[in-house]
Amino acid sequence: MFSTVDSMIVSSSTPRKIRLSPLRTQPRLPDDYFEQSWGTLKSAINDIHSRGLPNYNVEVLYRFCETLCIHNYSNLLYDNLNDVISLHTRNQLSDLQQHITNPDPLGFLTLVDRLWSKYTKDLKLIRLIFLYLDRSLNSESSNVLPIWDLGLSILKEKLMESNELSGYILNSVLKVVEWERDGKSIDRDVVRGVVNMYTELGLYFSYFFPALIKETRTYYSQEGKRLSDSLVQDIGNISPTAATTASSSSALSSINVPQFILHAENRINQEKDRAESYLDPESKQKLVFETQGKLIREHVTRILDLGFEQMMKKELKDDVARLYTLLDAVEKLDVLRIYWTVFIKNTGLKMVNDPSIDSTLVNQILSFKSHLDSFLEVCFQSNPKFQHSLKEAFESFINANKSRPAKLIAKFLDKYLRSGNTLVSDEELNDILDRILVLFRFIHGKDMFEAYYKHDLAIRLLYGNSASRDLEMLVLTKLKKECGETFTTKLEGMLKDIGISGQIMEEFMKSKRGTASGPSFNVLTLNRKYWPTYKREEVKLPPDLEKLHQQFEEKYKKKNDHKKLTWLPQLGTAVIHASFLGGKKELFVTQYQALVLNMFRSQDIYTYESIKEVTGMPDDVLKKTLLSLSGSKAPIIHRVSLPPPKTEINISNQDEFQVNYGFTYPSVRVVLYETEQKEKSGEEKHVEAKVHLDRNYKLDAVIVKIMKVNKTLQHSELINKVLSDVKYLVTVPEVKKRLESIIDREFIERDENDPNILKYVP
């Protein structure tokens, strides 16, 4: 047993060779096999078309198809299948055409959708049965359409053969879309099915979409014109919800710009939703473009004319932001930027040219700038071009009135830098300074600002009205950062003089210790090159005050023998203690007022001439001083020759003056000099005249420098070079005037043969 098994094992380890040979004869199908098989397949197709299912098992039908294909009946089978599908498609479309008289487009489209849905469902089942045929023919030839494509091709061909039917389907879809645009409710699933049919048949972009775009263009062109014609300018007269509650634009008899752009935005969003819901998504961009064009692009000017300024004034930021987005989409931001610039210029010019708002002008400009900055960020997405337009517009209107904004900005700072200011906290003040410096950057004539600021700084320092040295230095530090060290050199020198004056007075008072007491005395020693120019005026001082003057001057010259002191009594102040029937008062007066009041310590009545002789003041100064003491409703002195209320404006040389012992005032401190330092017209003219004179010198220097470098220039060329080199705003007539002055002084001469050519004279 064991040996037998071993023998079998050895024997089985040797492989056996098997040879396969083809059949000597090919199996043949019965002669009527094709007819019988095709009859079965055709019957199954008809069953599918009629009731959706074949009357045979699908696998059996598949084997029939496979067998026929194996025996080279593929082409004949494909042709027969084509004929059956074509006949069925023709019959289906013929039945559908019987319903084109249906007055309900949506109802008709429902039939089309049903036909398409069943057609594709049947075609999928037919393809499953003939899958072997589908694969075999496609592998043999690339010119044969797959069965799915064949079915779609047949439907497309038969559908487009009937212009009446295809046209009615197209018009029905367009009509239903129009209904939805008008606010009516439609069955989007039905429309989606029909549109999908166009897409699958390759008719969407070649046949359907061009017609849809044409109808869209017409629809929104008519709506845009209707809305544009109904636009009204008054934003406040129409309910904000009028545009959104109307079911159709035709329901709007009148509409304002915010409602118009809200309506346009809603329309655009509707078209986007429509494209995403039942149209081809790739058509959204073109559809939205046409909608934007007809509603917005063609009416930009009218929209902006009737609404932009009002929306800006009423701060309708949401509406302006919406407008910006719409105009950005139609590439019309440049037009919006023009209106933005014009609005800023017109509003600004109205402010700077209104003399009645001097006291509030800077606050109004700051508020206006904040208002615009907010729009720039919220509505215009901080667009750099809009930022540039804002800067240009501000520079334009602020410099339209050459000196007024510069002066008022200086006065605005003066108000906050005075002592006793309780208007804002330190943090708020720092914020105000930063905002003021933004306006300062827009000013071309910064020399005019410097002149007024220096004048006001001098008054604050001389009258002791500065809030603090630290605050003054803070402002100068910011100005230095903006304009450089040269701009603030003199201003810093003024502050330095006040500090040095304190040290000088401290040394002087130490030298007087142990001497007889007299009036309190303080001197501010000013460096002429830093301070505004003041006219020297001579007056007669009381003996005790004159003695202090002499002592101070002697002491000062011992340490500064190379310097000369010039006394400026018009800048001096004094505190006088006086007793009236109403009680004791402290009178804060100018030095001129103090000289007059000091006389009434010895007697009660003085004539005008006697006051003039004792004080030595010129007539104009004396009359102004006497008027300040006697011309108010509660005068310190009054004119004896006048009956009550004794407030005649003009002072006469024959007037007599007497102390008003009945003087009353709510507080002990009575400030008689102008603590607020309201500018008198003469002082303002003096400041501006000094600036204009300095400008003339600078302009002359620029002209001569240019000619010295170039030697010879055309007249127009020289004018252009001067305008580009001068840092402040200057006009051509001003340049020509200075040029003629330089020619008269023989620094430049005209060419003998051509007067338009100018030559430098060495």
Coordinates of C-alpha atoms in Angstrom, one line a residue, residues 60-624:
V60 CA -32.4 37.7 -21.8
L61 CA -32.8 40.7 -24.1
Y62 CA -29.1 41.6 -23.4
R63 CA -28.1 38.0 -24.5
F64 CA -30.1 38.4 -27.8
C65 CA -28.2 41.6 -28.5
E66 CA -24.9 40.0 -27.6
T67 CA -25.5 37.0 -29.8
L68 CA -26.4 39.2 -32.8
C69 CA -23.4 41.4 -32.4
I70 CA -21.1 38.3 -32.2
H71 CA -22.5 37.1 -35.5
N72 CA -21.8 40.4 -37.2
Y73 CA -25.3 41.9 -37.1
S74 CA -24.1 45.0 -35.2
N75 CA -24.6 47.5 -38.0
L76 CA -28.0 46.2 -39.0
L77 CA -29.1 46.1 -35.4
Y78 CA -27.9 49.7 -34.9
D79 CA -29.8 50.9 -37.9
N80 CA -33.0 49.2 -36.8
L81 CA -32.7 50.7 -33.4
N82 CA -32.2 54.2 -34.9
D83 CA -35.4 53.7 -36.9
V84 CA -37.5 52.7 -33.9
I85 CA -36.3 55.6 -31.7
S86 CA -36.8 58.1 -34.6
L87 CA -40.3 56.9 -35.2
H88 CA -41.2 57.0 -31.5
T89 CA -39.6 60.5 -31.1
R90 CA -41.5 61.9 -34.1
N91 CA -44.8 60.5 -32.7
Q92 CA -44.1 62.0 -29.3
L93 CA -43.3 65.5 -30.6
S94 CA -46.3 65.3 -32.9
D95 CA -48.5 64.6 -29.8
L96 CA -46.9 67.5 -28.0
Q97 CA -47.5 69.8 -30.9
Q98 CA -51.2 69.3 -30.5
H99 CA -50.9 71.4 -27.2
I100 CA -49.3 74.5 -28.6
T101 CA -52.6 76.2 -28.5
N102 CA -52.5 76.0 -24.7
P103 CA -52.7 79.6 -23.4
D104 CA -50.8 78.6 -20.2
P105 CA -47.1 78.6 -20.9
L106 CA -46.2 77.0 -17.6
G107 CA -48.8 74.2 -18.2
F108 CA -47.3 73.6 -21.7
L109 CA -43.8 73.5 -20.2
T110 CA -45.0 70.9 -17.7
L111 CA -45.8 68.6 -20.7
V112 CA -42.4 69.3 -22.2
D113 CA -40.7 68.4 -18.9
R114 CA -42.7 65.2 -18.6
L115 CA -41.8 64.2 -22.2
W116 CA -38.1 64.9 -21.6
S117 CA -38.1 63.1 -18.3
K118 CA -39.7 59.9 -19.7
Y119 CA -37.6 60.1 -22.9
T120 CA -34.3 60.1 -21.0
K121 CA -35.6 57.4 -18.6
D122 CA -36.6 55.1 -21.5
L123 CA -33.3 55.9 -23.3
K124 CA -31.3 54.8 -20.3
L125 CA -33.1 51.4 -20.1
I126 CA -32.7 50.9 -23.9
R127 CA -29.0 51.6 -23.6
L128 CA -28.8 49.0 -20.9
I129 CA -30.3 46.4 -23.1
F130 CA -28.1 47.3 -26.1
L131 CA -25.0 47.9 -24.0
Y132 CA -23.0 45.2 -25.8
L133 CA -23.9 46.8 -29.1
D134 CA -22.9 50.2 -27.7
R135 CA -19.5 49.1 -26.6
S136 CA -18.7 47.0 -29.7
L137 CA -19.5 49.7 -32.2
N138 CA -17.6 52.4 -30.3
S139 CA -14.6 50.2 -30.1
E140 CA -14.7 49.5 -33.9
S141 CA -15.5 53.0 -35.1
S142 CA -15.3 56.5 -33.7
N143 CA -17.9 57.8 -36.2
V144 CA -20.8 55.9 -34.7
L145 CA -22.7 57.7 -32.0
P146 CA -23.2 56.0 -28.7
I147 CA -26.8 55.0 -28.1
W148 CA -27.4 57.7 -25.5
D149 CA -26.0 60.4 -27.8
L150 CA -28.0 58.8 -30.7
G151 CA -31.2 59.2 -28.8
L152 CA -30.4 62.9 -27.9
S153 CA -29.4 63.6 -31.5
I154 CA -32.7 62.2 -32.8
L155 CA -34.7 64.3 -30.4
K156 CA -32.7 67.4 -31.2
E157 CA -33.1 66.9 -34.9
K158 CA -36.8 66.1 -34.8
L159 CA -37.5 69.0 -32.4
M160 CA -35.6 71.6 -34.5
E161 CA -37.3 70.4 -37.7
S162 CA -40.5 71.9 -36.3
N163 CA -40.0 75.6 -36.1
E164 CA -43.5 76.0 -34.7
L165 CA -43.0 73.6 -31.8
S166 CA -39.4 74.6 -31.0
G167 CA -40.3 78.3 -31.1
Y168 CA -43.3 77.8 -28.8
I169 CA -41.2 75.9 -26.3
L170 CA -38.6 78.7 -26.3
N171 CA -41.2 81.5 -26.1
S172 CA -42.9 79.6 -23.2
V173 CA -39.7 79.5 -21.2
L174 CA -39.0 83.2 -21.9
K175 CA -42.6 84.1 -20.9
V176 CA -42.4 82.2 -17.6
V177 CA -39.1 83.9 -16.8
E178 CA -40.7 87.2 -17.4
W179 CA -43.6 86.3 -15.1
E180 CA -41.1 85.6 -12.4
R181 CA -39.3 88.9 -13.0
D182 CA -42.7 90.6 -12.6
G183 CA -43.1 89.0 -9.2
K184 CA -45.3 86.1 -10.0
S185 CA -44.8 82.6 -8.6
I186 CA -43.7 79.8 -11.0
D187 CA -42.7 76.2 -10.7
R188 CA -39.0 76.4 -11.0
D189 CA -38.6 72.6 -11.1
V190 CA -40.5 72.5 -14.4
V191 CA -38.4 75.3 -15.9
R192 CA -35.3 73.6 -14.7
G193 CA -36.3 70.4 -16.5
V194 CA -36.9 72.2 -19.8
V195 CA -33.6 74.1 -19.5
N196 CA -31.8 70.9 -18.7
M197 CA -33.2 69.5 -21.9
Y198 CA -31.7 72.4 -23.8
T199 CA -28.4 71.8 -22.1
E200 CA -28.3 68.0 -22.8
L201 CA -29.3 68.6 -26.5
G202 CA -26.6 71.2 -26.9
L203 CA -29.1 73.9 -27.5
Y204 CA -28.6 76.0 -24.4
F205 CA -25.9 78.4 -25.6
S206 CA -26.5 78.1 -29.3
Y207 CA -30.3 78.5 -29.3
F208 CA -31.9 79.2 -25.9
F209 CA -29.4 81.6 -24.2
P210 CA -29.1 84.2 -27.0
A211 CA -32.9 84.5 -26.9
L212 CA -32.9 84.8 -23.1
I213 CA -30.2 87.5 -23.2
K214 CA -32.1 89.4 -25.9
E215 CA -35.3 89.3 -23.8
T216 CA -33.3 90.3 -20.6
R217 CA -31.8 93.2 -22.4
T218 CA -35.2 94.4 -23.6
Y219 CA -36.9 93.9 -20.2
Y220 CA -34.4 95.8 -18.1
S221 CA -33.9 98.5 -20.7
Q222 CA -37.6 99.3 -20.4
E223 CA -37.5 99.0 -16.7
G224 CA -34.4 101.1 -16.4
K225 CA -35.9 103.9 -18.5
R226 CA -39.2 103.7 -16.6
L227 CA -37.4 103.9 -13.2
S228 CA -35.1 106.7 -14.4
D229 CA -38.0 108.8 -15.6
S230 CA -39.7 108.4 -12.3
L231 CA -36.7 109.4 -10.2
V232 CA -37.2 112.2 -7.8
Q233 CA -34.5 114.2 -6.0
D234 CA -36.1 114.6 -2.6
I235 CA -35.0 111.6 -0.5
G236 CA -37.3 112.4 2.4
N237 CA -40.6 112.2 0.6
I238 CA -40.8 108.5 -0.1
S239 CA -41.0 105.6 2.2
P240 CA -37.7 103.7 2.3
T241 CA -39.5 100.4 1.8
A242 CA -41.4 101.5 -1.3
A243 CA -39.0 99.9 -3.8
T244 CA -38.9 96.5 -2.0
T245 CA -42.6 96.2 -1.3
A246 CA -43.7 96.8 -4.9
S247 CA -44.2 93.5 -6.8
S248 CA -43.1 95.1 -10.0
S249 CA -41.1 98.2 -11.0
S250 CA -44.2 99.3 -13.0
A251 CA -46.0 99.8 -9.7
L252 CA -43.5 102.6 -8.7
S253 CA -44.9 106.0 -9.8
S254 CA -42.0 107.8 -8.2
I255 CA -38.8 106.6 -6.7
N256 CA -35.7 108.2 -5.1
V257 CA -32.1 107.3 -5.7
P258 CA -31.6 105.1 -2.6
Q259 CA -34.7 103.1 -3.6
F260 CA -33.6 102.9 -7.2
I261 CA -30.2 101.4 -6.3
L262 CA -31.8 99.1 -3.7
H263 CA -34.2 97.9 -6.4
A264 CA -31.3 97.4 -8.9
E265 CA -29.3 95.4 -6.3
N266 CA -32.4 93.2 -5.7
R267 CA -32.8 92.7 -9.4
I268 CA -29.1 91.7 -9.8
N269 CA -29.4 89.3 -6.9
Q270 CA -32.6 87.8 -8.4
E271 CA -30.8 87.1 -11.7
K272 CA -27.9 85.5 -9.9
D273 CA -30.4 83.3 -8.0
R274 CA -32.2 82.5 -11.2
A275 CA -29.0 81.4 -12.9
E276 CA -28.0 79.2 -10.0
S277 CA -31.5 77.7 -9.6
Y278 CA -32.6 76.7 -13.0
L279 CA -30.3 78.1 -15.6
D280 CA -26.8 77.1 -16.6
P281 CA -24.4 78.5 -13.9
E282 CA -22.0 79.6 -16.7
S283 CA -24.6 82.0 -18.0
K284 CA -24.8 84.0 -14.7
Q285 CA -22.0 86.4 -15.5
K286 CA -23.5 87.4 -18.8
L287 CA -27.0 87.7 -17.4
V288 CA -25.9 89.9 -14.5
F289 CA -23.8 92.0 -16.9
E290 CA -26.8 92.8 -19.0
T291 CA -29.0 93.5 -16.0
Q292 CA -26.3 95.9 -14.5
G293 CA -25.9 97.6 -17.9
K294 CA -29.5 98.4 -18.5
L295 CA -30.4 99.3 -14.9
I296 CA -27.2 101.1 -13.8
R297 CA -24.6 101.8 -16.6
E298 CA -27.0 103.6 -18.8
H299 CA -28.4 105.8 -16.0
V300 CA -25.2 106.6 -14.0
T301 CA -25.3 110.4 -14.6
R302 CA -29.0 110.8 -13.7
I303 CA -28.6 108.6 -10.6
L304 CA -25.7 110.7 -9.4
D305 CA -27.2 114.0 -10.4
L306 CA -30.4 113.4 -8.4
G307 CA -29.1 111.4 -5.4
F308 CA -25.4 111.5 -4.6
E309 CA -25.2 114.9 -2.9
Q310 CA -28.4 114.2 -0.8
M311 CA -27.2 110.8 0.3
M312 CA -23.9 112.3 1.4
K313 CA -25.6 115.1 3.3
K314 CA -28.1 112.7 5.0
E315 CA -25.2 110.2 5.7
L316 CA -26.9 107.3 4.0
K317 CA -23.9 105.1 4.2
D318 CA -25.6 101.9 3.4
D319 CA -27.0 103.4 0.2
V320 CA -23.7 105.0 -0.8
A321 CA -21.9 101.7 -0.2
R322 CA -24.5 99.9 -2.3
L323 CA -24.0 102.5 -5.1
Y324 CA -20.3 102.1 -4.9
T325 CA -20.6 98.3 -5.4
L326 CA -23.0 98.7 -8.3
L327 CA -20.8 101.3 -10.1
D328 CA -17.7 99.2 -9.5
A329 CA -19.4 96.3 -11.2
V330 CA -20.1 98.4 -14.3
E331 CA -16.7 100.1 -14.2
K332 CA -18.0 103.6 -13.5
L333 CA -16.1 104.4 -10.3
D334 CA -14.3 107.2 -12.1
V335 CA -17.6 108.9 -12.6
L336 CA -18.5 108.5 -9.0
R337 CA -15.1 109.9 -8.0
I338 CA -15.8 113.0 -10.0
Y339 CA -19.1 113.6 -8.1
W340 CA -17.3 112.8 -4.8
T341 CA -14.7 115.5 -5.6
V342 CA -17.3 118.1 -6.7
F343 CA -19.3 117.5 -3.5
I344 CA -16.3 118.0 -1.3
K345 CA -15.2 121.2 -3.1
N346 CA -18.7 122.7 -3.2
T347 CA -19.4 122.0 0.4
G348 CA -16.0 123.2 1.5
L349 CA -16.2 126.4 -0.5
K350 CA -19.6 127.2 0.9
M351 CA -18.0 127.0 4.4
V352 CA -14.8 128.9 3.9
N353 CA -16.5 131.7 2.0
D354 CA -19.2 132.3 4.7
P355 CA -17.9 135.0 7.0
S356 CA -20.7 134.5 9.5
I357 CA -19.3 131.2 10.7
D358 CA -15.7 132.3 11.6
S359 CA -16.1 131.1 15.2
T360 CA -17.2 127.6 14.1
L361 CA -15.5 127.2 10.8
V362 CA -12.6 125.0 11.9
N363 CA -15.0 122.8 13.9
Q364 CA -17.2 122.4 10.9
I365 CA -14.3 121.6 8.7
L366 CA -13.0 119.0 11.2
S367 CA -16.5 117.5 11.4
F368 CA -16.8 117.5 7.6
K369 CA -13.4 115.7 7.3
S370 CA -14.5 113.0 9.9
H371 CA -17.7 112.6 7.9
L372 CA -15.8 112.1 4.7
D373 CA -13.2 109.7 6.3
S374 CA -16.1 107.6 7.5
F375 CA -17.6 107.4 4.0
L376 CA -14.2 106.6 2.6
E377 CA -13.7 103.6 4.9
V378 CA -17.3 102.3 5.1
C379 CA -18.6 103.0 1.6
F380 CA -15.6 103.3 -0.7
Q381 CA -13.5 100.5 0.9
S382 CA -10.6 102.9 1.5
N383 CA -10.1 103.1 -2.3
P384 CA -6.7 104.9 -2.8
K385 CA -8.1 106.9 -5.8
F386 CA -11.0 108.2 -3.6
Q387 CA -8.4 109.1 -0.9
H388 CA -6.4 111.1 -3.4
S389 CA -9.5 112.9 -4.6
L390 CA -10.4 113.8 -1.1
K391 CA -6.9 115.2 -0.5
E392 CA -7.0 117.2 -3.7
A393 CA -10.6 118.5 -3.1
F394 CA -9.6 119.6 0.5
E395 CA -6.5 121.4 -0.7
S396 CA -8.6 123.1 -3.4
F397 CA -11.3 124.6 -1.2
I398 CA -9.1 125.3 1.9
N399 CA -6.7 127.4 -0.3
A400 CA -9.5 129.1 -2.3
N401 CA -9.6 131.8 0.4
K402 CA -5.9 132.3 0.8
S403 CA -5.5 133.6 4.3
R404 CA -8.8 132.9 6.1
P405 CA -8.4 129.1 6.8
A406 CA -4.8 129.5 7.9
K407 CA -5.7 132.3 10.3
L408 CA -8.7 130.5 11.7
I409 CA -6.8 127.3 12.3
A410 CA -4.2 129.3 14.2
K411 CA -7.0 130.9 16.2
F412 CA -8.6 127.5 16.9
L413 CA -5.3 126.3 18.4
D414 CA -5.0 129.5 20.4
K415 CA -8.4 128.8 22.0
Y416 CA -7.3 125.4 23.3
L417 CA -3.8 126.5 24.3
R418 CA -5.0 129.3 26.6
S419 CA -4.9 128.9 30.4
G420 CA -8.2 128.1 32.0
N421 CA -9.3 125.9 29.1
T422 CA -11.7 123.3 30.5
L423 CA -13.4 122.5 27.1
V424 CA -11.8 119.0 26.8
S425 CA -9.6 116.6 28.6
D426 CA -5.9 116.1 27.8
E427 CA -6.6 113.0 25.7
E428 CA -9.3 114.8 23.7
L429 CA -7.0 117.8 23.2
N430 CA -4.3 115.6 21.9
D431 CA -6.8 114.0 19.4
I432 CA -7.9 117.5 18.4
L433 CA -4.3 118.5 17.7
D434 CA -3.8 115.5 15.5
R435 CA -6.9 116.3 13.5
I436 CA -6.0 120.0 13.2
L437 CA -2.6 118.9 11.8
V438 CA -4.4 117.0 9.2
L439 CA -6.1 120.2 8.1
F440 CA -2.7 122.0 8.4
R441 CA -1.2 119.7 5.8
F442 CA -3.8 120.9 3.2
I443 CA -2.7 124.5 3.6
H444 CA -0.4 125.8 0.9
G445 CA 0.4 129.1 2.6
K446 CA 1.9 127.7 5.8
D447 CA 3.8 131.0 6.2
M448 CA 0.5 132.7 6.8
F449 CA -0.4 130.1 9.5
E450 CA 3.0 130.6 11.1
A451 CA 2.5 134.4 11.2
Y452 CA -0.8 134.2 13.0
Y453 CA 0.3 131.4 15.3
K454 CA 3.4 133.4 16.2
H455 CA 1.2 136.4 16.9
D456 CA -1.2 134.4 19.1
L457 CA 1.7 132.6 20.9
A458 CA 3.2 136.0 21.7
I459 CA 0.0 137.2 23.3
R460 CA -0.4 134.0 25.3
L461 CA 3.2 134.2 26.6
L462 CA 3.2 138.0 27.2
Y463 CA -0.1 138.0 29.0
G464 CA 0.6 134.8 30.9
N465 CA -2.4 133.1 29.3
S466 CA -0.7 130.0 28.1
A467 CA -2.1 126.7 29.5
S468 CA 1.3 125.2 30.0
R469 CA 4.8 125.1 28.6
D470 CA 4.5 121.3 28.0
L471 CA 1.4 121.8 25.9
E472 CA 3.0 124.5 23.9
M473 CA 6.0 122.3 23.3
L474 CA 3.7 119.4 22.3
V475 CA 2.2 121.5 19.5
L476 CA 5.6 122.7 18.3
T477 CA 6.9 119.1 18.3
K478 CA 4.0 118.1 16.0
L479 CA 4.6 121.1 13.8
K480 CA 8.3 120.4 13.6
K481 CA 7.5 116.8 12.5
E482 CA 5.3 118.1 9.8
C483 CA 7.4 121.0 8.5
G484 CA 10.9 120.6 9.7
E485 CA 13.0 122.4 12.3
T486 CA 13.2 125.6 10.3
F487 CA 9.5 126.2 10.6
T488 CA 9.5 126.1 14.4
T489 CA 12.9 127.7 15.2
K490 CA 11.4 131.1 16.0
L491 CA 8.5 129.7 17.9
E492 CA 10.8 127.6 20.1
G493 CA 12.9 130.7 20.6
M494 CA 9.9 132.6 22.0
L495 CA 9.4 129.9 24.6
K496 CA 13.1 129.9 25.4
D497 CA 13.0 133.7 25.9
I498 CA 10.2 133.3 28.5
G499 CA 12.3 130.8 30.5
I500 CA 15.5 133.0 30.3
S501 CA 13.4 136.1 31.4
G502 CA 12.5 134.3 34.5
Q503 CA 16.1 133.7 35.4
I504 CA 17.0 137.3 34.6
M505 CA 14.3 138.6 36.9
E506 CA 15.3 136.2 39.7
E507 CA 18.8 137.6 39.6
F508 CA 17.5 141.2 39.5
M509 CA 15.2 140.7 42.5
K510 CA 18.0 139.2 44.5
S511 CA 20.1 142.3 43.8
K512 CA 17.2 144.5 45.2
R513 CA 16.8 142.7 48.5
G514 CA 17.1 145.2 51.4
T515 CA 16.1 148.2 49.3
A516 CA 12.9 150.2 49.8
S517 CA 9.8 148.4 48.6
G518 CA 7.9 149.7 45.6
P519 CA 5.5 148.4 43.0
S520 CA 5.9 144.8 42.0
F521 CA 7.9 144.6 38.8
N522 CA 8.5 141.9 36.2
V523 CA 10.3 142.2 32.8
L524 CA 10.1 139.9 29.9
T525 CA 13.3 140.1 27.8
L526 CA 12.6 139.2 24.2
N527 CA 15.0 138.4 21.4
R528 CA 14.0 140.5 18.4
K529 CA 14.8 137.8 15.8
Y530 CA 12.2 135.4 17.3
W531 CA 9.2 137.7 18.1
P532 CA 6.8 139.6 15.9
T533 CA 7.8 143.1 14.9
Y534 CA 6.4 145.7 17.3
K535 CA 6.4 149.5 16.8
R536 CA 8.3 151.3 19.5
E537 CA 6.1 153.8 21.4
E538 CA 7.4 156.3 24.0
V539 CA 5.4 157.1 27.1
K540 CA 6.1 158.9 30.4
L541 CA 6.3 156.5 33.4
P542 CA 5.5 157.3 37.1
P543 CA 8.8 158.1 38.9
D544 CA 8.8 154.9 41.0
L545 CA 8.3 152.8 37.8
E546 CA 10.9 154.8 35.9
K547 CA 13.4 154.2 38.6
L548 CA 12.9 150.4 38.4
H549 CA 13.3 150.6 34.6
Q550 CA 16.7 152.3 35.0
Q551 CA 17.9 149.9 37.7
F552 CA 16.9 146.9 35.5
E553 CA 18.6 148.3 32.5
E554 CA 21.8 149.0 34.4
K555 CA 21.9 145.5 35.8
Y556 CA 21.2 143.9 32.4
K557 CA 23.9 145.9 30.6
K558 CA 26.5 144.8 33.1
K559 CA 26.1 141.2 31.9
N560 CA 25.1 142.0 28.3
D561 CA 27.0 145.1 27.3
H562 CA 26.7 144.1 23.5
K563 CA 22.9 144.1 23.6
K564 CA 20.5 147.0 23.6
L565 CA 17.1 147.1 25.4
T566 CA 14.1 148.6 23.7
W567 CA 11.1 149.0 26.0
L568 CA 7.6 148.1 24.6
P569 CA 5.0 149.6 26.9
Q570 CA 2.1 148.6 24.6
L571 CA 2.8 145.0 25.6
G572 CA 2.9 145.6 29.3
T573 CA 0.2 144.7 31.8
A574 CA -0.5 145.6 35.4
V575 CA -2.7 144.7 38.4
I576 CA -4.2 147.7 40.3
H577 CA -5.9 147.3 43.6
A578 CA -8.9 149.8 43.9
S579 CA -11.7 150.5 46.3
F580 CA -15.2 151.4 45.2
L581 CA -18.5 151.8 47.0
G582 CA -19.3 148.3 46.0
G583 CA -16.1 146.9 47.5
K584 CA -12.5 146.3 46.7
K585 CA -11.5 145.1 43.2
E586 CA -8.4 143.9 41.4
L587 CA -8.1 145.5 38.0
F588 CA -6.1 143.6 35.4
V589 CA -5.2 146.3 32.9
T590 CA -2.7 147.1 30.1
Q591 CA 0.2 149.4 30.9
Y592 CA -1.5 152.2 29.1
Q593 CA -4.7 151.8 31.2
A594 CA -2.5 151.6 34.3
L595 CA -0.8 154.9 33.5
V596 CA -4.2 156.6 33.2
L597 CA -5.7 155.0 36.4
N598 CA -2.6 155.8 38.3
M599 CA -3.2 159.5 38.0
F600 CA -6.6 159.2 39.8
R601 CA -4.7 158.2 43.0
S602 CA -4.0 161.9 43.7
Q603 CA -7.3 163.6 42.5
D604 CA -10.7 162.6 41.2
I605 CA -11.0 164.7 38.0
Y606 CA -8.6 165.2 35.0
T607 CA -9.0 166.9 31.7
Y608 CA -8.0 165.1 28.5
E609 CA -5.1 167.4 27.9
S610 CA -3.7 166.9 31.5
I611 CA -3.8 163.2 31.1
K612 CA -2.0 163.5 27.8
E613 CA 0.7 165.7 29.3
V614 CA 1.3 163.4 32.3
T615 CA 1.3 160.1 30.3
G616 CA 2.9 161.3 27.1
M617 CA 0.7 159.0 25.0
P618 CA -0.1 159.9 21.4
D619 CA -3.7 161.0 20.7
D620 CA -4.8 157.8 19.0
V621 CA -3.4 155.6 21.7
L622 CA -4.8 157.8 24.5
K623 CA -8.3 158.1 23.1
K624 CA -8.5 154.3 22.6

